[in-house]
mmCIF file of C-alpha atoms in Angstrom:
data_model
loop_
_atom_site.group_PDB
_atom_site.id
_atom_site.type_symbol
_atom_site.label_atom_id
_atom_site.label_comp_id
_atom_site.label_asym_id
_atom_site.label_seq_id
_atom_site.Cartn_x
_atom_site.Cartn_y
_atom_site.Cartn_z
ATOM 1 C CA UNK R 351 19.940 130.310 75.004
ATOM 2 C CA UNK R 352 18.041 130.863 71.710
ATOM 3 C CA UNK R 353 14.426 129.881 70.995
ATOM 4 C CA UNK R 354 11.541 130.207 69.237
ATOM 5 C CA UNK R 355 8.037 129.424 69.716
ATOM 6 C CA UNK R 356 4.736 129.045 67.303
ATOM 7 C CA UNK R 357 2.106 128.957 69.699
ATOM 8 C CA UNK R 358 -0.306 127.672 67.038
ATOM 9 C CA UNK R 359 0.049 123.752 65.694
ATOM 10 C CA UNK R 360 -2.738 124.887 62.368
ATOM 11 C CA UNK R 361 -4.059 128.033 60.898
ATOM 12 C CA UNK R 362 -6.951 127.720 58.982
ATOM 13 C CA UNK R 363 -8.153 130.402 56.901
ATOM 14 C CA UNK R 364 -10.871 130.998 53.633
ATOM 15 C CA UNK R 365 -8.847 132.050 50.269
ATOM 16 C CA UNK R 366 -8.824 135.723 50.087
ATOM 17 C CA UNK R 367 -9.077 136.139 53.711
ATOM 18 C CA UNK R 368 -6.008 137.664 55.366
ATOM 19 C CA UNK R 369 -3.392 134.843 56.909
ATOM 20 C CA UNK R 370 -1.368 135.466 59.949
ATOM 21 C CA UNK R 371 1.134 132.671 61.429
ATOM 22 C CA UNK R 372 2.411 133.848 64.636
ATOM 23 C CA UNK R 373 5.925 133.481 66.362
ATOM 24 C CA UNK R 374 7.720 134.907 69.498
ATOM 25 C CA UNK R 375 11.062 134.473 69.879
ATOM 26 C CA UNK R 376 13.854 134.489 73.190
ATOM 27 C CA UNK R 377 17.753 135.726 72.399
ATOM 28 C CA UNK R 378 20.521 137.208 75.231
ATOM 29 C CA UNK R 379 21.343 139.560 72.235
ATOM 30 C CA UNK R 380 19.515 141.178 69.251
ATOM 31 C CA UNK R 381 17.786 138.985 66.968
ATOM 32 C CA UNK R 382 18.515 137.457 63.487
ATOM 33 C CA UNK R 383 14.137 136.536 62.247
ATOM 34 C CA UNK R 384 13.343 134.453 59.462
ATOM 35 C CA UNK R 385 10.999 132.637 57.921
ATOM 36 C CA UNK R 386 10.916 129.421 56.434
ATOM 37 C CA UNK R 387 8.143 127.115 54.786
ATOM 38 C CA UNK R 388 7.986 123.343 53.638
ATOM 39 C CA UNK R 389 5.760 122.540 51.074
ATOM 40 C CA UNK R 390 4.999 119.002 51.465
ATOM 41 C CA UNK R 391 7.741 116.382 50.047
ATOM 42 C CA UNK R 392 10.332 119.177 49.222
ATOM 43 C CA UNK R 393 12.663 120.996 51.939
ATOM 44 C CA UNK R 394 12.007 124.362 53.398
ATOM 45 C CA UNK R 395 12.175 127.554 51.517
ATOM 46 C CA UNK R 396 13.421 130.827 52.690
ATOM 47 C CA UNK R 397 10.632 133.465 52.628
ATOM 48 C CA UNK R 398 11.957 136.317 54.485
ATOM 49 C CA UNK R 399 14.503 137.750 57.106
ATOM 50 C CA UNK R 400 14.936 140.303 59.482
ATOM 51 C CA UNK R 401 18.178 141.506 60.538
ATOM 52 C CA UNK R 402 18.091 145.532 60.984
ATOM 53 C CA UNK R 403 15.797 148.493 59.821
ATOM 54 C CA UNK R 404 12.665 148.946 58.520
ATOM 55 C CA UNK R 405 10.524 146.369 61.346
ATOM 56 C CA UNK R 406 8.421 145.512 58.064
ATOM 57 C CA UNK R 407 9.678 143.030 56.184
ATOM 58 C CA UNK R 408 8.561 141.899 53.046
ATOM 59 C CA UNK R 409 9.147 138.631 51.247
ATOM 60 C CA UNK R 410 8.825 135.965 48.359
ATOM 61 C CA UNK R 411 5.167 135.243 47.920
ATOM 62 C CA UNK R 412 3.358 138.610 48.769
ATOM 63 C CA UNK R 413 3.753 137.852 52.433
ATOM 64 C CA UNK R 414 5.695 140.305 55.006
ATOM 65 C CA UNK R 415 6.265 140.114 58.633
ATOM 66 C CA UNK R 416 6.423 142.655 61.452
ATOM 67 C CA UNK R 417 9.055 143.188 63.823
ATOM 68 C CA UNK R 418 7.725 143.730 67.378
ATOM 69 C CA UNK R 419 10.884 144.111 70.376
ATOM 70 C CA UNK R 420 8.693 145.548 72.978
ATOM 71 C CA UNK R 421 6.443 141.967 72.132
ATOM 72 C CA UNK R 422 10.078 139.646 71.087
ATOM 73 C CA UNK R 423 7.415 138.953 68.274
ATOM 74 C CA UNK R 424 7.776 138.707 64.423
ATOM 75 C CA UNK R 425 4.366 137.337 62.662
ATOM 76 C CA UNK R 426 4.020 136.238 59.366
ATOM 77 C CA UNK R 427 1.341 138.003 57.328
ATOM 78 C CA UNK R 428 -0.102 137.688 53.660
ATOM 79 C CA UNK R 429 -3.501 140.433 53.322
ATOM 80 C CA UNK R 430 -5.153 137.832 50.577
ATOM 81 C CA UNK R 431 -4.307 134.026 51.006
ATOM 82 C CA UNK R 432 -4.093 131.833 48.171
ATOM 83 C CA UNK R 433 -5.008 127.780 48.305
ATOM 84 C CA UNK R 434 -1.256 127.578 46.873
ATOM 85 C CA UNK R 435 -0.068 129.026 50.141
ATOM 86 C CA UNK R 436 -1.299 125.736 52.015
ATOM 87 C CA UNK R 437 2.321 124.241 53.539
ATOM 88 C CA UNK R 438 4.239 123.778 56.962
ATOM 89 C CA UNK R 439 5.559 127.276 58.104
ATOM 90 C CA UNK R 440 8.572 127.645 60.453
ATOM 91 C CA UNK R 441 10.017 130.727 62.533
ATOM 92 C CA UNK R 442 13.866 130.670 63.196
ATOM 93 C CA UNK R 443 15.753 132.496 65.057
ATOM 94 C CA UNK R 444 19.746 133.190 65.590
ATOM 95 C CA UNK R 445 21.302 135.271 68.553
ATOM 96 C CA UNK R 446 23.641 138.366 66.845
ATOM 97 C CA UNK R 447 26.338 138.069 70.041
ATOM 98 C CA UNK R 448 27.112 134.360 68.451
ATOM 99 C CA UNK R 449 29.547 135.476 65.979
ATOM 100 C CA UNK R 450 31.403 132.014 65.372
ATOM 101 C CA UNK R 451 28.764 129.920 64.296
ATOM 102 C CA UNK R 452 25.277 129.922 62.290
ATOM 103 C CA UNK R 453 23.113 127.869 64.782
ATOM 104 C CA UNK R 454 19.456 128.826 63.618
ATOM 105 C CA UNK R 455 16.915 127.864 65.984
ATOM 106 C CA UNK R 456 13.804 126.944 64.432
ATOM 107 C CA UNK R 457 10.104 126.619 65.905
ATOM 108 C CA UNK R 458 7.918 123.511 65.338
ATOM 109 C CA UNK R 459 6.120 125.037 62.897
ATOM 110 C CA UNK R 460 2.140 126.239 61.806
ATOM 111 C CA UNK R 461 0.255 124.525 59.156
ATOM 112 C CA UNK R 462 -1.564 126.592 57.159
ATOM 113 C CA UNK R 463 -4.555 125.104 55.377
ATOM 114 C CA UNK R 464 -6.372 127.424 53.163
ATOM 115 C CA UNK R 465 -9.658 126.574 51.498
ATOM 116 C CA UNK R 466 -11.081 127.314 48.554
ATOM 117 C CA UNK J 402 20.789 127.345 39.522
ATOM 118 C CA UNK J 403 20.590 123.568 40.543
ATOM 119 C CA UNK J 404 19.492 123.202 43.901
ATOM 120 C CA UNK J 405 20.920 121.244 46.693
ATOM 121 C CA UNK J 406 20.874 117.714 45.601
ATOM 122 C CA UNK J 407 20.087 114.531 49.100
ATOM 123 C CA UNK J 408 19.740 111.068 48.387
ATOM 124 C CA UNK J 409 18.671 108.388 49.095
ATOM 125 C CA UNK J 410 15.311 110.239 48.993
ATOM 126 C CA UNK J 411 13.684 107.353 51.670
ATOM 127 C CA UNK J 412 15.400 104.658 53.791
ATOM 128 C CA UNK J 413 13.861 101.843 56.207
ATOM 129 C CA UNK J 414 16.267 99.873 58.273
ATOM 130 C CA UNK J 415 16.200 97.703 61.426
ATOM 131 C CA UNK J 416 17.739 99.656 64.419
ATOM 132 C CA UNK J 417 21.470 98.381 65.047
ATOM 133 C CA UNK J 418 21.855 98.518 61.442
ATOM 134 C CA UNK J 419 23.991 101.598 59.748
ATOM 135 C CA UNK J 420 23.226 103.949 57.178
ATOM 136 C CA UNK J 421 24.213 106.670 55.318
ATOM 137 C CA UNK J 422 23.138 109.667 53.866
ATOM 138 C CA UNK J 423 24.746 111.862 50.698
ATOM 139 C CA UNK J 424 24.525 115.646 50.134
ATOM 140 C CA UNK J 425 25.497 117.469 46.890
ATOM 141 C CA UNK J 426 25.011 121.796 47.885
ATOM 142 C CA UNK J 427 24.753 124.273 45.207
ATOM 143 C CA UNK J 428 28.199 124.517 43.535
ATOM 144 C CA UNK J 429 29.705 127.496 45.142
ATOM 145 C CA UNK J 430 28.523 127.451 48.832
ATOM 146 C CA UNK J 431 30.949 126.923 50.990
ATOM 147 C CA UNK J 432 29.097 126.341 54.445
ATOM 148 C CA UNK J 433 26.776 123.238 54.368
ATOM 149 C CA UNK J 434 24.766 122.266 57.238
ATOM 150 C CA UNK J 435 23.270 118.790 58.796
ATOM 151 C CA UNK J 436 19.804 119.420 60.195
ATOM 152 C CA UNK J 437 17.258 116.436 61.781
ATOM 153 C CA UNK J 438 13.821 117.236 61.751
ATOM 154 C CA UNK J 439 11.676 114.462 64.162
ATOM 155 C CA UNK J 440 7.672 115.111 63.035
ATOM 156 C CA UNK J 441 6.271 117.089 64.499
ATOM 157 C CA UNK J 442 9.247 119.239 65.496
ATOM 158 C CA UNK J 443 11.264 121.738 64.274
ATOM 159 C CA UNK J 444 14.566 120.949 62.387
ATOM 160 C CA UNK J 445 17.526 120.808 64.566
ATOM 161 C CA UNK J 446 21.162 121.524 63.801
ATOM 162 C CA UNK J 447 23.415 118.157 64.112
ATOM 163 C CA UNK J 448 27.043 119.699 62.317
ATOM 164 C CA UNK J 449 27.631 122.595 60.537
ATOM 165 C CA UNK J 450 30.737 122.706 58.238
ATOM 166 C CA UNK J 451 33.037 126.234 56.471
ATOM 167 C CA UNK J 452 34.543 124.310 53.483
ATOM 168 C CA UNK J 453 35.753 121.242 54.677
ATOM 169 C CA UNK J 454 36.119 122.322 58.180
ATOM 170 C CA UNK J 455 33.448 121.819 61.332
ATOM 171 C CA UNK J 456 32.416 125.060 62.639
ATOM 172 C CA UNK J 457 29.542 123.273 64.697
ATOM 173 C CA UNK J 458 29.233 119.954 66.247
ATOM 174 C CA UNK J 459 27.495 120.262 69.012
ATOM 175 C CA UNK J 460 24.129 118.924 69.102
ATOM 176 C CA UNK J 461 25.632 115.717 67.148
ATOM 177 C CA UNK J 462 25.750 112.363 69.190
ATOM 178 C CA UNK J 463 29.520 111.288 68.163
ATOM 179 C CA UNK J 464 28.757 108.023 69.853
ATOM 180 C CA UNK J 465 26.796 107.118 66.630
ATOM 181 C CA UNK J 466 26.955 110.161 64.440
ATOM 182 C CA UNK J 467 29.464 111.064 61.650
ATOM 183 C CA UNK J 468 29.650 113.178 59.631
ATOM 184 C CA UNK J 469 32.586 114.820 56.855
ATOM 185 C CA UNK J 470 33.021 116.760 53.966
ATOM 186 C CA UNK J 471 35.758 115.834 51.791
ATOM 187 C CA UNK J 472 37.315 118.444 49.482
ATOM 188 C CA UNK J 473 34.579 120.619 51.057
ATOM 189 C CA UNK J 474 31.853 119.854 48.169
ATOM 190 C CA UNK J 475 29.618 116.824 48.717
ATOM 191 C CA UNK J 476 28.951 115.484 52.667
ATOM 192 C CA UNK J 477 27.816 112.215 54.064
ATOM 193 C CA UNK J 478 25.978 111.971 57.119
ATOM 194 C CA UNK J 479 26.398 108.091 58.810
ATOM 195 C CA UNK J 480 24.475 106.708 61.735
ATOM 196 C CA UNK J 481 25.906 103.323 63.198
ATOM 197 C CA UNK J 482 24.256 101.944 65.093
ATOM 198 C CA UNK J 483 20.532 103.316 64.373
ATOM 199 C CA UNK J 484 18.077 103.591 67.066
ATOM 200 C CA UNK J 485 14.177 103.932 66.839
ATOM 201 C CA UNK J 486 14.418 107.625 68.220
ATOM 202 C CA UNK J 487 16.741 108.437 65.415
ATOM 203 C CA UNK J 488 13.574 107.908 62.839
ATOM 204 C CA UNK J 489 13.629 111.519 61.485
ATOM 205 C CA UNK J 490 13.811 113.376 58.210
ATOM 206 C CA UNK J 491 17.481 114.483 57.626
ATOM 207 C CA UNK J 492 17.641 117.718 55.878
ATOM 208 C CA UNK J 493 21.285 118.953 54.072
ATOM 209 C CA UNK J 494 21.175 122.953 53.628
ATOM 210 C CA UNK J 495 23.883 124.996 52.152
ATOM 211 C CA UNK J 496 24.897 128.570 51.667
ATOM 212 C CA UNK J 497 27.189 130.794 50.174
ATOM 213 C CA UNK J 498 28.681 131.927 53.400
ATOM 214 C CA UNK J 499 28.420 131.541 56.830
ATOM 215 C CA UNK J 500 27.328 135.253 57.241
ATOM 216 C CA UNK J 501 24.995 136.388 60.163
ATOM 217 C CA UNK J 502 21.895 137.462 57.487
ATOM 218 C CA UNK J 503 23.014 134.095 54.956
ATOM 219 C CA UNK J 504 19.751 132.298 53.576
ATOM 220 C CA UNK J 505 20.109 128.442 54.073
ATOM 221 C CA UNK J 506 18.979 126.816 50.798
ATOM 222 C CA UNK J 507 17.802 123.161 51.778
ATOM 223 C CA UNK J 508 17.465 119.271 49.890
ATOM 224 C CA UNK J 509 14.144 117.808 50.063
ATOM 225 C CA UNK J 510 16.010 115.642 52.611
ATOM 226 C CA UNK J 511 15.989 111.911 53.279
ATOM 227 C CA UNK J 512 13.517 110.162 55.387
ATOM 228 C CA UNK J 513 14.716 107.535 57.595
ATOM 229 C CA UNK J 514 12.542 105.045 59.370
ATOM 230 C CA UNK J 515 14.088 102.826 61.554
ATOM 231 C CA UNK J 516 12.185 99.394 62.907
#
């Protein structure tokens, strides 16, 4: 079985500090990583994916996330946060050995508050 | 582009009632997926359809659940009857293929409340 966890419920940071949502992540196989976030009232946006390579990632937004196998880890990471970037984040995962469907299991999300 | 079009946008209805729910995805993308999203909670797969085909069914409870995609466009998701647990925001996502590394582009969903 696939599955994903956000061990934080909220992230608050100051703007210009650096932001870090965390998420670890179980699979039988190698991992498929995104990231999604849900500004409030509209539907969830893709930010970012992993799939092979480079275990830096970078995405829409200025934000990137890092890779970690040893850690099944893959945090989300933005050095300067902006008040803009205030919204519901969500890890997902999908298991490369299923090949005949897209099942993407997704965490239950950080909110991110950032304050002027 | 235009983006992947859900309505109605809100819905409140008394549980053993039915409703349904409409999904437009962005002309071209032939996979379009069903997800429920309970607050608090992560959104969860209910059907996943390849054109006008199911690939993934799963996680949907037939006993009340349907779902289909004529023509393999637009897709309506019905609940009869509703139950309070089934109070949820249903989210429609779509993409161009059903590829391992394919980006889901999702509706701003519809909110159901159910009394």
């Amino acid at each position: 079985a696939q599955s994903v966890a956000q061990p934080e419920d909220q992230v608050n940071v100051a703007e210009g500090n650096p932001l870090t949502v965390k998420c670890t992540y179980s699979v039988s196989g190698n991992p498929y990583l995104f990231w999604y976030v849900q500004y409030p009232n509209r539907g969830l946006q893709f930010l970012l994916k992993y799939i092979t390579g480079d275990n830096l990632v970078k995405g829409s937004y200025g934000f990137e996330a890092e890779f970690n196998k040893s850690q099944t880890s893959f945090h989300l990471k933005k050095p300067s946060a902006l008040v803009s970037d205030s919204a519901l984040y969500f890890c997902a995962v999908r298991d490369s050995r299923r090949s005949n469907d897209y099942k993407l299991s997704f965490g239950a999300g950080t909110t991110v508050t950032v304050r002027a | 582009e235009a983006g992947v079009a859900q309505s109605p946008r809100y819905k409140i209805i008394e549980k053993r009632q039915s409703v349904a729910f409409w999904c437009n995805p962005i002309s071209g993308h032939a996979t379009l997926y069903w997800y429920q999203q309970i607050l608090g909670q992560g959104p969860k797969l209910l059907i996943q359809f390849q054109n006008n085909g199911v690939v993934d069914d799963s996680q949907l409870p037939k006993d009340r659940f349907s779902a289909e995609r004529l023509k393999g466009v637009d897709s309506t998701l019905k609940i009869q009857p509703a139950k309070l647990e089934d109070s949820a925001v249903y989210l429609c996502a779509s993409s161009f293929n059903r590829g391992t590394n394919e980006k889901l582009f999702f509706g701003s969903g519809t909110q159901l409340s159910v009394l």
